[in-house]
Amino acid sequence: ATAGQVIKCKAAVCWGPKQPLTIEEIEVAPPKRHEVRVKIVATGICRSDDHVLSGALSLKFPVILGHEAAGVVESVGEGVTKFKPGDKVIPLFVPQCRECRCCKNPESNLCYKNDIGKYEGVLLDKTSRFTCKGKPICNFISTSTFTEYTVMDEIAVAKIHDDAPLEKVCLIGCGFSTGYGSAVNIGKVKPGSTCAVFGLGGVGLSVVIGCKVAGASRIIGIDLNSDKFAKAMECGATECINPKDHNIPIHEVLAKMTDDGVDYAFEVIGNTSVMTSALQSSHFGCGKTVIVGLAPSTAVMSFDPLLILTGRILTGAVFGGWKSKDDVPKLVCDYLDKKFDLDPLITHYMPFEKINEGFELLRNGKSIRTILTF
Ligand code: APR
Ligand code: ZN
């Protein structure tokens, strides 16, 4: 009944950094050619959304944030054949066009048609479908999910299994897949190995889950907040350490614990000095360091190149290296087959209107993932 029409609905609009989001009535235009309009059912609050609110990531305002979600197709634009109203879907902040140089490379999961780093705040046709109080509102990294309805390019949407519980699998849209894939696809963690995971938020815990599924025998969690340790152990960490409890640099602590360095180190905070610590913690000749955290726009990492010359590998990936449109539906099936659990990551459910409280919980270190439902 709403197909082809402008939908008026509620959205959390971000008018600028360092101010609360406001719940506004917005208008969502119908999907254009090769676009899909989706009713969002559940959306997680991720640290990357908060990076915009804190001012660490600069982009165009006003904007509707949110990129970790699941929903149901409301209507489709012209030329869309792979989606129909009622399909369960997950938005893809890294789209997969299947035509660009990266998409054609089986080793890469980026797509030239992504908006990360560019932050143009528009769909592929260079406009957004949102307006509020007569003003256009920008799109966020091809998705924008802090709204009852959103419009996305069809290359930025994955159709998932009908049985998927949307209020859980929304985490496959970002945090879980980013962490899990960083361990299994990018680190390629081997059975019997020793891993160090710096940062035990939702993404870090997902790295821990990935290391465990890959068969690591030691998984050392590192966090400045020791309250994060119990959950990390529940997800598969074998020991946890707090840098505040030591008066020597953390890489020296790890060297002592691991016969001179770990096989795999993961930075899951977005702090360039911790990235260097992770690199220093990895064993010479064979250690691999994976950058998972998103550093502030202007941050620069510096380290002694001898660390690399002596055989350490430094790498990274967005979205855990998954080719989004191909792999998200498979991850949802793996979840339904109980290959991994998402429950340990979910600490809070809240109605959408309480979104600012959800962000407060994240900033205070009180939550792992808060999932907002509509
Ligand atoms: N050393 C150790 N731990 C730290 C440090 C530090 N210097 N600084 C922060 N931490 C811990 C925090 O206490 C917190 O538990 O890192 C954790 C980060 O978790 P969250 O803030 O919940 O972030 P998360 O959602 O897991 O995302 C982590 O991955 O995708 C990116 O943008 C995301 O950069 C972010 C990172
Ligand atoms: Zn592409």
mmCIF file of C-alpha atoms and ligand atoms in Angstrom:
data_model
loop_
_atom_site.group_PDB
_atom_site.id
_atom_site.type_symbol
_atom_site.label_atom_id
_atom_site.label_comp_id
_atom_site.label_asym_id
_atom_site.label_seq_id
_atom_site.Cartn_x
_atom_site.Cartn_y
_atom_site.Cartn_z
ATOM 1 C CA ALA A 1 0.000 0.000 0.000
ATOM 2 C CA THR A 2 2.975 2.309 0.585
ATOM 3 C CA ALA A 3 4.833 1.298 -2.608
ATOM 4 C CA GLY A 4 5.522 4.237 -4.883
ATOM 5 C CA GLN A 5 4.655 6.738 -2.169
ATOM 6 C CA VAL A 6 6.653 8.939 0.155
ATOM 7 C CA ILE A 7 6.665 7.348 3.627
ATOM 8 C CA LYS A 8 6.575 9.568 6.700
ATOM 9 C CA CYS A 9 8.262 7.878 9.623
ATOM 10 C CA LYS A 10 10.503 8.355 12.641
ATOM 11 C CA ALA A 11 14.276 8.596 12.391
ATOM 12 C CA ALA A 12 17.122 9.606 14.681
ATOM 13 C CA VAL A 13 18.706 12.578 12.930
ATOM 14 C CA CYS A 14 22.268 13.640 13.639
ATOM 15 C CA TRP A 15 22.442 17.411 13.059
ATOM 16 C CA GLY A 16 26.122 17.638 13.957
ATOM 17 C CA PRO A 17 28.833 16.162 16.174
ATOM 18 C CA LYS A 18 28.825 16.465 19.984
ATOM 19 C CA GLN A 19 25.048 16.728 20.350
ATOM 20 C CA PRO A 20 22.370 14.141 21.040
ATOM 21 C CA LEU A 21 20.455 12.600 18.166
ATOM 22 C CA THR A 22 16.898 13.862 17.859
ATOM 23 C CA ILE A 23 13.935 11.717 16.914
ATOM 24 C CA GLU A 24 12.268 13.493 14.004
ATOM 25 C CA GLU A 25 9.530 12.802 11.535
ATOM 26 C CA ILE A 26 11.226 12.390 8.152
ATOM 27 C CA GLU A 27 10.073 11.677 4.623
ATOM 28 C CA VAL A 28 11.514 8.688 2.797
ATOM 29 C CA ALA A 29 11.118 8.881 -0.984
ATOM 30 C CA PRO A 30 10.316 5.727 -2.961
ATOM 31 C CA PRO A 31 13.236 3.660 -4.261
ATOM 32 C CA LYS A 32 14.541 4.643 -7.688
ATOM 33 C CA ARG A 33 15.958 2.286 -10.318
ATOM 34 C CA HIS A 34 18.022 -0.534 -8.759
ATOM 35 C CA GLU A 35 17.151 0.590 -5.241
ATOM 36 C CA VAL A 36 15.282 -1.142 -2.432
ATOM 37 C CA ARG A 37 13.232 0.427 0.380
ATOM 38 C CA VAL A 38 13.525 -1.496 3.628
ATOM 39 C CA LYS A 39 11.604 -1.397 6.911
ATOM 40 C CA ILE A 40 14.267 -1.672 9.586
ATOM 41 C CA VAL A 41 13.290 -4.127 12.345
ATOM 42 C CA ALA A 42 16.429 -4.094 14.522
ATOM 43 C CA THR A 43 19.634 -2.064 14.499
ATOM 44 C CA GLY A 44 22.738 -2.278 16.651
ATOM 45 C CA ILE A 45 24.718 0.655 18.016
ATOM 46 C CA CYS A 46 28.316 0.376 16.827
ATOM 47 C CA ARG A 47 31.399 2.309 17.841
ATOM 48 C CA SER A 48 31.761 3.604 14.269
ATOM 49 C CA ASP A 49 28.453 5.471 14.617
ATOM 50 C CA ASP A 50 29.803 7.003 17.813
ATOM 51 C CA HIS A 51 32.994 8.038 15.988
ATOM 52 C CA VAL A 52 30.775 10.409 13.993
ATOM 53 C CA LEU A 53 29.026 11.732 17.117
ATOM 54 C CA SER A 54 32.337 12.313 18.886
ATOM 55 C CA GLY A 55 33.713 14.181 15.875
ATOM 56 C CA ALA A 56 36.484 11.629 15.222
ATOM 57 C CA LEU A 57 35.042 10.904 11.767
ATOM 58 C CA SER A 58 34.146 13.978 9.799
ATOM 59 C CA LEU A 59 31.371 13.834 7.260
ATOM 60 C CA LYS A 60 28.414 15.810 5.977
ATOM 61 C CA PHE A 61 25.526 16.768 8.269
ATOM 62 C CA PRO A 62 22.645 16.364 8.846
ATOM 63 C CA VAL A 63 22.898 12.608 8.486
ATOM 64 C CA ILE A 64 21.041 9.475 9.537
ATOM 65 C CA LEU A 65 23.636 7.157 11.063
ATOM 66 C CA GLY A 66 23.378 3.416 11.731
ATOM 67 C CA HIS A 67 24.745 0.628 9.560
ATOM 68 C CA GLU A 68 24.329 -2.627 11.542
ATOM 69 C CA ALA A 69 20.767 -3.790 10.999
ATOM 70 C CA ALA A 70 18.219 -6.215 9.657
ATOM 71 C CA GLY A 71 14.840 -5.571 8.131
ATOM 72 C CA VAL A 72 12.193 -6.467 5.622
ATOM 73 C CA VAL A 73 11.822 -5.205 2.047
ATOM 74 C CA GLU A 74 8.873 -2.792 1.755
ATOM 75 C CA SER A 75 9.118 -2.050 -1.984
ATOM 76 C CA VAL A 76 11.604 -2.185 -4.827
ATOM 77 C CA GLY A 77 12.564 0.209 -7.593
ATOM 78 C CA GLU A 78 12.525 -0.384 -11.309
ATOM 79 C CA GLY A 79 14.845 -3.115 -12.576
ATOM 80 C CA VAL A 80 15.136 -4.896 -9.206
ATOM 81 C CA THR A 81 14.567 -8.627 -9.744
ATOM 82 C CA LYS A 82 16.349 -10.283 -6.806
ATOM 83 C CA PHE A 83 14.192 -8.747 -4.033
ATOM 84 C CA LYS A 84 10.476 -8.630 -3.365
ATOM 85 C CA PRO A 85 8.377 -7.084 -0.593
ATOM 86 C CA GLY A 86 8.569 -9.200 2.575
ATOM 87 C CA ASP A 87 12.102 -10.520 1.972
ATOM 88 C CA LYS A 88 14.332 -10.482 5.058
ATOM 89 C CA VAL A 89 17.504 -8.507 4.397
ATOM 90 C CA ILE A 90 20.699 -7.142 5.942
ATOM 91 C CA PRO A 91 22.092 -3.764 4.776
ATOM 92 C CA LEU A 92 25.700 -3.848 3.505
ATOM 93 C CA PHE A 93 27.925 -0.907 4.386
ATOM 94 C CA VAL A 94 30.501 -2.436 2.044
ATOM 95 C CA PRO A 95 28.436 -3.112 -1.072
ATOM 96 C CA GLN A 96 29.330 -5.736 -3.659
ATOM 97 C CA CYS A 97 28.718 -4.592 -7.243
ATOM 98 C CA ARG A 98 30.458 -7.668 -8.734
ATOM 99 C CA GLU A 99 31.777 -5.516 -11.608
ATOM 100 C CA CYS A 100 34.635 -3.399 -10.268
ATOM 101 C CA ARG A 101 38.308 -4.322 -10.002
ATOM 102 C CA CYS A 102 38.020 -5.212 -6.300
ATOM 103 C CA CYS A 103 34.788 -7.177 -6.664
ATOM 104 C CA LYS A 104 36.335 -9.212 -9.490
ATOM 105 C CA ASN A 105 39.378 -10.056 -7.350
ATOM 106 C CA PRO A 106 38.606 -13.111 -5.213
ATOM 107 C CA GLU A 107 41.207 -11.898 -2.663
ATOM 108 C CA SER A 108 39.452 -8.588 -1.998
ATOM 109 C CA ASN A 109 36.161 -7.656 -0.398
ATOM 110 C CA LEU A 110 36.124 -3.947 -1.068
ATOM 111 C CA CYS A 111 33.975 -2.437 -3.764
ATOM 112 C CA TYR A 112 34.628 0.816 -5.583
ATOM 113 C CA LYS A 113 30.998 1.733 -4.950
ATOM 114 C CA ASN A 114 31.434 1.998 -1.158
ATOM 115 C CA ASP A 115 31.203 5.320 0.697
ATOM 116 C CA ILE A 116 33.681 4.617 3.502
ATOM 117 C CA GLY A 117 36.399 7.261 3.594
ATOM 118 C CA LYS A 118 34.673 9.282 0.864
ATOM 119 C CA TYR A 119 31.617 10.010 3.009
ATOM 120 C CA GLU A 120 29.669 11.618 0.181
ATOM 121 C CA GLY A 121 26.501 10.739 2.066
ATOM 122 C CA VAL A 122 24.482 9.801 -1.002
ATOM 123 C CA LEU A 123 23.288 6.759 -2.922
ATOM 124 C CA LEU A 124 24.864 5.830 -6.263
ATOM 125 C CA ASP A 125 22.756 8.381 -8.150
ATOM 126 C CA LYS A 126 24.399 11.073 -5.939
ATOM 127 C CA THR A 127 21.261 11.969 -3.981
ATOM 128 C CA SER A 128 19.681 10.726 -0.750
ATOM 129 C CA ARG A 129 16.057 9.668 -0.284
ATOM 130 C CA PHE A 130 15.632 11.407 3.083
ATOM 131 C CA THR A 131 14.253 14.832 3.895
ATOM 132 C CA CYS A 132 13.381 16.401 7.242
ATOM 133 C CA LYS A 133 11.722 19.790 7.729
ATOM 134 C CA GLY A 134 12.252 20.448 4.043
ATOM 135 C CA LYS A 135 16.005 19.790 4.188
ATOM 136 C CA PRO A 136 17.794 16.887 2.532
ATOM 137 C CA ILE A 137 19.372 14.508 5.029
ATOM 138 C CA CYS A 138 22.564 12.646 4.127
ATOM 139 C CA ASN A 139 22.919 8.921 3.892
ATOM 140 C CA PHE A 140 25.577 7.096 5.942
ATOM 141 C CA ILE A 141 27.964 4.558 4.348
ATOM 142 C CA SER A 142 25.381 3.215 1.849
ATOM 143 C CA THR A 143 22.973 2.205 4.624
ATOM 144 C CA SER A 144 21.446 4.617 7.275
ATOM 145 C CA THR A 145 19.546 2.372 9.640
ATOM 146 C CA PHE A 146 18.559 4.633 12.561
ATOM 147 C CA THR A 147 15.209 5.106 10.843
ATOM 148 C CA GLU A 148 12.027 3.091 10.452
ATOM 149 C CA TYR A 149 12.507 3.062 6.673
ATOM 150 C CA THR A 150 15.609 3.489 4.551
ATOM 151 C CA VAL A 151 16.425 3.249 0.849
ATOM 152 C CA MET A 152 19.558 1.483 -0.358
ATOM 153 C CA ASP A 153 21.131 0.577 -3.683
ATOM 154 C CA GLU A 154 20.427 -3.087 -4.370
ATOM 155 C CA ILE A 155 24.180 -3.820 -4.396
ATOM 156 C CA ALA A 156 24.155 -2.744 -0.721
ATOM 157 C CA VAL A 157 21.515 -5.238 0.454
ATOM 158 C CA ALA A 158 21.754 -9.003 1.094
ATOM 159 C CA LYS A 159 18.716 -11.263 1.131
ATOM 160 C CA ILE A 160 18.873 -13.695 4.068
ATOM 161 C CA HIS A 161 17.128 -16.867 5.211
ATOM 162 C CA ASP A 162 13.426 -16.525 6.088
ATOM 163 C CA ASP A 163 13.959 -18.172 9.488
ATOM 164 C CA ALA A 164 16.597 -15.651 10.613
ATOM 165 C CA PRO A 165 15.726 -13.828 13.874
ATOM 166 C CA LEU A 166 16.270 -10.218 12.792
ATOM 167 C CA GLU A 167 16.829 -8.925 16.339
ATOM 168 C CA LYS A 168 19.959 -11.107 16.529
ATOM 169 C CA VAL A 169 21.341 -11.434 12.989
ATOM 170 C CA CYS A 170 21.499 -7.648 12.658
ATOM 171 C CA LEU A 171 24.943 -8.071 14.279
ATOM 172 C CA ILE A 172 26.060 -9.963 11.162
ATOM 173 C CA GLY A 173 25.684 -6.627 9.348
ATOM 174 C CA CYS A 174 28.776 -5.244 11.073
ATOM 175 C CA GLY A 175 30.299 -6.024 14.458
ATOM 176 C CA PHE A 176 30.156 -9.786 14.525
ATOM 177 C CA SER A 177 31.258 -10.344 10.916
ATOM 178 C CA THR A 178 34.027 -7.744 11.151
ATOM 179 C CA GLY A 179 35.600 -9.404 14.166
ATOM 180 C CA TYR A 180 34.960 -13.021 13.243
ATOM 181 C CA GLY A 181 36.193 -12.559 9.659
ATOM 182 C CA SER A 182 39.297 -10.703 10.844
ATOM 183 C CA ALA A 183 40.292 -13.898 12.656
ATOM 184 C CA VAL A 184 39.227 -16.527 10.125
ATOM 185 C CA ASN A 185 39.705 -14.726 6.779
ATOM 186 C CA ILE A 186 42.396 -12.108 7.383
ATOM 187 C CA GLY A 187 44.447 -13.537 10.256
ATOM 188 C CA LYS A 188 43.750 -17.071 8.980
ATOM 189 C CA VAL A 189 44.372 -18.207 12.546
ATOM 190 C CA LYS A 190 45.805 -21.723 12.680
ATOM 191 C CA PRO A 191 44.869 -24.465 15.151
ATOM 192 C CA GLY A 192 47.167 -24.527 18.181
ATOM 193 C CA SER A 193 48.287 -20.912 17.787
ATOM 194 C CA THR A 194 48.502 -18.067 20.317
ATOM 195 C CA CYS A 195 46.410 -14.942 19.712
ATOM 196 C CA ALA A 196 46.219 -11.533 21.414
ATOM 197 C CA VAL A 197 43.081 -9.425 21.061
ATOM 198 C CA PHE A 198 43.426 -5.737 22.019
ATOM 199 C CA GLY A 199 40.003 -4.303 22.872
ATOM 200 C CA LEU A 200 37.146 -6.455 24.130
ATOM 201 C CA GLY A 201 34.106 -4.585 22.816
ATOM 202 C CA GLY A 202 31.586 -6.225 20.524
ATOM 203 C CA VAL A 203 34.042 -6.436 17.649
ATOM 204 C CA GLY A 204 36.932 -7.668 19.817
ATOM 205 C CA LEU A 205 34.748 -10.388 21.346
ATOM 206 C CA SER A 206 33.824 -11.457 17.823
ATOM 207 C CA VAL A 207 37.547 -11.747 17.036
ATOM 208 C CA VAL A 208 37.828 -13.954 20.146
ATOM 209 C CA ILE A 209 34.949 -16.136 18.866
ATOM 210 C CA GLY A 210 36.692 -16.407 15.465
ATOM 211 C CA CYS A 211 40.044 -17.374 17.047
ATOM 212 C CA LYS A 212 38.251 -20.054 19.045
ATOM 213 C CA VAL A 213 36.363 -21.461 16.038
ATOM 214 C CA ALA A 214 39.726 -21.497 14.163
ATOM 215 C CA GLY A 215 41.207 -23.660 16.941
ATOM 216 C CA ALA A 216 43.657 -21.276 18.630
ATOM 217 C CA SER A 217 44.956 -22.774 21.876
ATOM 218 C CA ARG A 218 45.663 -19.502 23.663
ATOM 219 C CA ILE A 219 43.547 -16.398 23.256
ATOM 220 C CA ILE A 220 44.756 -13.495 25.385
ATOM 221 C CA GLY A 221 42.267 -10.638 25.814
ATOM 222 C CA ILE A 222 43.630 -7.153 26.597
ATOM 223 C CA ASP A 223 41.504 -4.251 27.801
ATOM 224 C CA LEU A 224 41.846 -1.205 30.055
ATOM 225 C CA ASN A 225 38.454 -2.083 31.520
ATOM 226 C CA SER A 226 38.688 -5.324 33.514
ATOM 227 C CA ASP A 227 34.882 -5.529 33.616
ATOM 228 C CA LYS A 228 35.155 -6.805 30.034
ATOM 229 C CA PHE A 229 37.069 -9.934 31.054
ATOM 230 C CA ALA A 230 34.241 -12.213 32.218
ATOM 231 C CA LYS A 231 32.450 -11.887 28.885
ATOM 232 C CA ALA A 232 35.702 -12.418 26.982
ATOM 233 C CA MET A 233 36.317 -15.680 28.855
ATOM 234 C CA GLU A 234 32.740 -16.716 28.052
ATOM 235 C CA CYS A 235 33.463 -16.112 24.336
ATOM 236 C CA GLY A 236 36.644 -18.191 24.388
ATOM 237 C CA ALA A 237 39.512 -16.096 25.767
ATOM 238 C CA THR A 238 41.875 -18.277 27.803
ATOM 239 C CA GLU A 239 43.320 -15.392 29.856
ATOM 240 C CA CYS A 240 42.865 -11.620 30.104
ATOM 241 C CA ILE A 241 45.236 -8.829 31.049
ATOM 242 C CA ASN A 242 44.844 -5.142 31.858
ATOM 243 C CA PRO A 243 47.751 -2.862 30.822
ATOM 244 C CA LYS A 244 47.023 -0.777 33.971
ATOM 245 C CA ASP A 245 48.111 -3.729 36.145
ATOM 246 C CA HIS A 246 51.631 -3.691 34.681
ATOM 247 C CA ASN A 247 54.421 -1.165 34.886
ATOM 248 C CA ILE A 248 56.157 -2.329 31.723
ATOM 249 C CA PRO A 249 54.828 -1.904 28.163
ATOM 250 C CA ILE A 250 52.135 -4.388 27.240
ATOM 251 C CA HIS A 251 54.182 -5.947 24.419
ATOM 252 C CA GLU A 252 56.857 -6.846 26.963
ATOM 253 C CA VAL A 253 54.227 -8.432 29.209
ATOM 254 C CA LEU A 254 52.990 -10.472 26.249
ATOM 255 C CA ALA A 255 56.541 -11.435 25.214
ATOM 256 C CA LYS A 256 57.088 -12.901 28.690
ATOM 257 C CA MET A 257 53.781 -14.760 28.601
ATOM 258 C CA THR A 258 54.266 -16.248 25.132
ATOM 259 C CA ASP A 259 57.908 -17.231 24.641
ATOM 260 C CA ASP A 260 58.729 -13.997 22.811
ATOM 261 C CA GLY A 261 55.544 -12.984 21.054
ATOM 262 C CA VAL A 262 52.149 -14.053 19.795
ATOM 263 C CA ASP A 263 51.344 -15.668 16.453
ATOM 264 C CA TYR A 264 48.427 -13.320 15.805
ATOM 265 C CA ALA A 265 47.694 -9.877 17.258
ATOM 266 C CA PHE A 266 44.448 -8.013 16.594
ATOM 267 C CA GLU A 267 43.889 -4.304 17.260
ATOM 268 C CA VAL A 268 40.169 -3.815 17.824
ATOM 269 C CA ILE A 269 40.033 -0.305 19.301
ATOM 270 C CA GLY A 270 41.052 2.177 16.601
ATOM 271 C CA ASN A 271 44.014 3.598 18.531
ATOM 272 C CA THR A 272 47.206 3.952 16.498
ATOM 273 C CA SER A 273 49.526 3.553 19.483
ATOM 274 C CA VAL A 274 47.774 0.301 20.370
ATOM 275 C CA MET A 275 48.236 -0.761 16.725
ATOM 276 C CA THR A 276 51.979 -0.309 17.209
ATOM 277 C CA SER A 277 51.811 -2.254 20.498
ATOM 278 C CA ALA A 278 50.009 -5.070 18.700
ATOM 279 C CA LEU A 279 52.727 -5.155 16.040
ATOM 280 C CA GLN A 280 55.424 -5.164 18.722
ATOM 281 C CA SER A 281 53.644 -8.018 20.492
ATOM 282 C CA SER A 282 53.800 -10.308 17.482
ATOM 283 C CA HIS A 283 56.654 -12.754 17.108
ATOM 284 C CA PHE A 284 59.547 -11.867 14.764
ATOM 285 C CA GLY A 285 59.835 -14.010 11.673
ATOM 286 C CA CYS A 286 56.199 -15.092 11.614
ATOM 287 C CA GLY A 287 53.800 -12.977 13.684
ATOM 288 C CA LYS A 288 50.804 -11.443 11.996
ATOM 289 C CA THR A 289 49.041 -8.278 13.132
ATOM 290 C CA VAL A 290 45.551 -7.447 11.924
ATOM 291 C CA ILE A 291 44.148 -3.921 12.223
ATOM 292 C CA VAL A 292 40.415 -4.112 12.861
ATOM 293 C CA GLY A 293 39.721 -0.829 14.685
ATOM 294 C CA LEU A 294 38.878 2.327 12.807
ATOM 295 C CA ALA A 295 41.302 5.136 13.728
ATOM 296 C CA PRO A 296 40.270 8.832 13.708
ATOM 297 C CA SER A 297 40.372 10.513 10.267
ATOM 298 C CA THR A 298 43.708 12.284 10.791
ATOM 299 C CA ALA A 299 45.532 9.606 12.813
ATOM 300 C CA VAL A 300 48.922 8.363 11.657
ATOM 301 C CA MET A 301 50.629 5.172 12.767
ATOM 302 C CA SER A 302 54.391 5.131 13.276
ATOM 303 C CA PHE A 303 56.678 2.201 13.992
ATOM 304 C CA ASP A 304 60.216 0.948 13.515
ATOM 305 C CA PRO A 305 60.320 -0.605 10.011
ATOM 306 C CA LEU A 306 62.710 -3.223 11.374
ATOM 307 C CA LEU A 307 59.607 -4.828 12.889
ATOM 308 C CA ILE A 308 58.418 -5.583 9.355
ATOM 309 C CA LEU A 309 61.858 -6.267 7.890
ATOM 310 C CA THR A 310 62.259 -9.059 10.405
ATOM 311 C CA GLY A 311 59.266 -10.871 9.018
ATOM 312 C CA ARG A 312 56.223 -9.626 10.854
ATOM 313 C CA ILE A 313 53.141 -9.130 8.740
ATOM 314 C CA LEU A 314 50.839 -6.138 9.198
ATOM 315 C CA THR A 315 47.469 -6.300 7.538
ATOM 316 C CA GLY A 316 43.851 -5.283 7.943
ATOM 317 C CA ALA A 317 40.474 -5.366 6.335
ATOM 318 C CA VAL A 318 37.064 -3.826 6.570
ATOM 319 C CA PHE A 319 34.120 -6.086 7.320
ATOM 320 C CA GLY A 320 36.404 -8.997 8.145
ATOM 321 C CA GLY A 321 37.269 -9.627 4.512
ATOM 322 C CA TRP A 322 33.793 -10.992 3.718
ATOM 323 C CA LYS A 323 32.428 -10.376 0.237
ATOM 324 C CA SER A 324 29.266 -8.899 1.614
ATOM 325 C CA LYS A 325 26.476 -9.942 -0.748
ATOM 326 C CA ASP A 326 27.931 -13.459 -1.172
ATOM 327 C CA ASP A 327 28.912 -14.109 2.427
ATOM 328 C CA VAL A 328 26.314 -12.415 4.659
ATOM 329 C CA PRO A 329 23.575 -14.915 3.674
ATOM 330 C CA LYS A 330 26.044 -17.765 4.389
ATOM 331 C CA LEU A 331 26.942 -16.323 7.791
ATOM 332 C CA VAL A 332 23.235 -16.138 8.632
ATOM 333 C CA CYS A 333 22.906 -19.838 7.705
ATOM 334 C CA ASP A 334 25.990 -20.660 9.812
ATOM 335 C CA TYR A 335 24.276 -18.885 12.711
ATOM 336 C CA LEU A 336 21.039 -20.840 12.158
ATOM 337 C CA ASP A 337 23.205 -24.017 12.066
ATOM 338 C CA LYS A 338 24.653 -22.966 15.467
ATOM 339 C CA LYS A 339 28.246 -22.687 14.210
ATOM 340 C CA PHE A 340 28.583 -19.641 16.499
ATOM 341 C CA ASP A 341 26.469 -17.813 19.056
ATOM 342 C CA LEU A 342 25.547 -14.128 19.006
ATOM 343 C CA ASP A 343 23.890 -13.962 22.447
ATOM 344 C CA PRO A 344 27.089 -13.185 24.414
ATOM 345 C CA LEU A 345 27.475 -10.005 22.357
ATOM 346 C CA ILE A 346 23.994 -8.680 23.097
ATOM 347 C CA THR A 347 23.794 -6.957 26.480
ATOM 348 C CA HIS A 348 20.787 -4.678 25.937
ATOM 349 C CA TYR A 349 17.609 -4.373 23.931
ATOM 350 C CA MET A 350 15.884 -0.982 23.845
ATOM 351 C CA PRO A 351 13.087 0.703 21.959
ATOM 352 C CA PHE A 352 14.434 2.851 19.116
ATOM 353 C CA GLU A 353 13.407 6.097 20.869
ATOM 354 C CA LYS A 354 15.991 5.431 23.604
ATOM 355 C CA ILE A 355 18.878 5.576 21.122
ATOM 356 C CA ASN A 356 20.790 8.272 23.056
ATOM 357 C CA GLU A 357 20.695 6.095 26.195
ATOM 358 C CA GLY A 358 22.097 3.275 24.093
ATOM 359 C CA PHE A 359 25.035 5.461 23.047
ATOM 360 C CA GLU A 360 25.618 6.459 26.684
ATOM 361 C CA LEU A 361 25.896 2.774 27.655
ATOM 362 C CA LEU A 362 28.530 2.276 24.941
ATOM 363 C CA ARG A 363 30.518 5.360 26.005
ATOM 364 C CA ASN A 364 30.449 4.314 29.668
ATOM 365 C CA GLY A 365 31.699 0.846 28.782
ATOM 366 C CA LYS A 366 28.465 -0.597 30.216
ATOM 367 C CA SER A 367 27.298 -2.369 27.064
ATOM 368 C CA ILE A 368 28.714 -4.673 24.460
ATOM 369 C CA ARG A 369 25.945 -4.373 21.923
ATOM 370 C CA THR A 370 22.671 -2.549 22.404
ATOM 371 C CA ILE A 371 20.064 -3.521 19.848
ATOM 372 C CA LEU A 372 17.306 -1.043 19.118
ATOM 373 C CA THR A 373 13.969 -2.371 17.991
ATOM 374 C CA PHE A 374 11.148 -0.496 16.301
HETATM 375 N N1 APR B 1 44.041 -0.438 25.540
HETATM 376 C C1 APR B 1 43.245 -1.505 25.753
HETATM 377 N N2 APR B 1 41.903 -1.459 25.616
HETATM 378 C C2 APR B 1 41.343 -0.298 25.269
HETATM 379 C C3 APR B 1 42.118 0.874 25.025
HETATM 380 C C4 APR B 1 43.534 0.772 25.184
HETATM 381 N N3 APR B 1 44.330 1.823 24.973
HETATM 382 N N4 APR B 1 41.276 1.873 24.680
HETATM 383 C C5 APR B 1 40.026 1.348 24.686
HETATM 384 N N5 APR B 1 40.070 0.044 25.039
HETATM 385 C C6 APR B 1 38.953 -0.902 25.121
HETATM 386 C C7 APR B 1 37.680 -0.353 25.714
HETATM 387 O O1 APR B 1 37.689 -0.467 27.140
HETATM 388 C C8 APR B 1 36.611 -1.234 25.071
HETATM 389 O O2 APR B 1 36.323 -2.380 25.853
HETATM 390 O O3 APR B 1 38.611 -1.260 23.788
HETATM 391 C C9 APR B 1 37.246 -1.686 23.759
HETATM 392 C C10 APR B 1 36.582 -1.116 22.501
HETATM 393 O O4 APR B 1 35.295 -1.600 22.443
HETATM 394 P P1 APR B 1 34.040 -0.752 21.922
HETATM 395 O O5 APR B 1 34.257 0.674 22.209
HETATM 396 O O6 APR B 1 32.817 -1.434 22.428
HETATM 397 O O7 APR B 1 34.150 -0.854 20.320
HETATM 398 P P2 APR B 1 33.707 -1.975 19.273
HETATM 399 O O8 APR B 1 32.296 -1.769 18.877
HETATM 400 O O9 APR B 1 34.129 -3.330 19.706
HETATM 401 O O10 APR B 1 34.601 -1.524 18.030
HETATM 402 C C11 APR B 1 36.013 -1.519 18.112
HETATM 403 O O11 APR B 1 36.335 -1.709 15.760
HETATM 404 O O12 APR B 1 34.983 -1.548 13.880
HETATM 405 C C12 APR B 1 35.790 -0.887 14.761
HETATM 406 O O13 APR B 1 34.885 1.344 14.690
HETATM 407 C C13 APR B 1 35.094 0.228 15.493
HETATM 408 O O14 APR B 1 37.162 1.224 15.984
HETATM 409 C C14 APR B 1 36.104 0.469 16.537
HETATM 410 C C15 APR B 1 36.615 -0.915 16.892
HETATM 411 ZN ZN ZN B 2 32.467 -3.532 -6.725
#
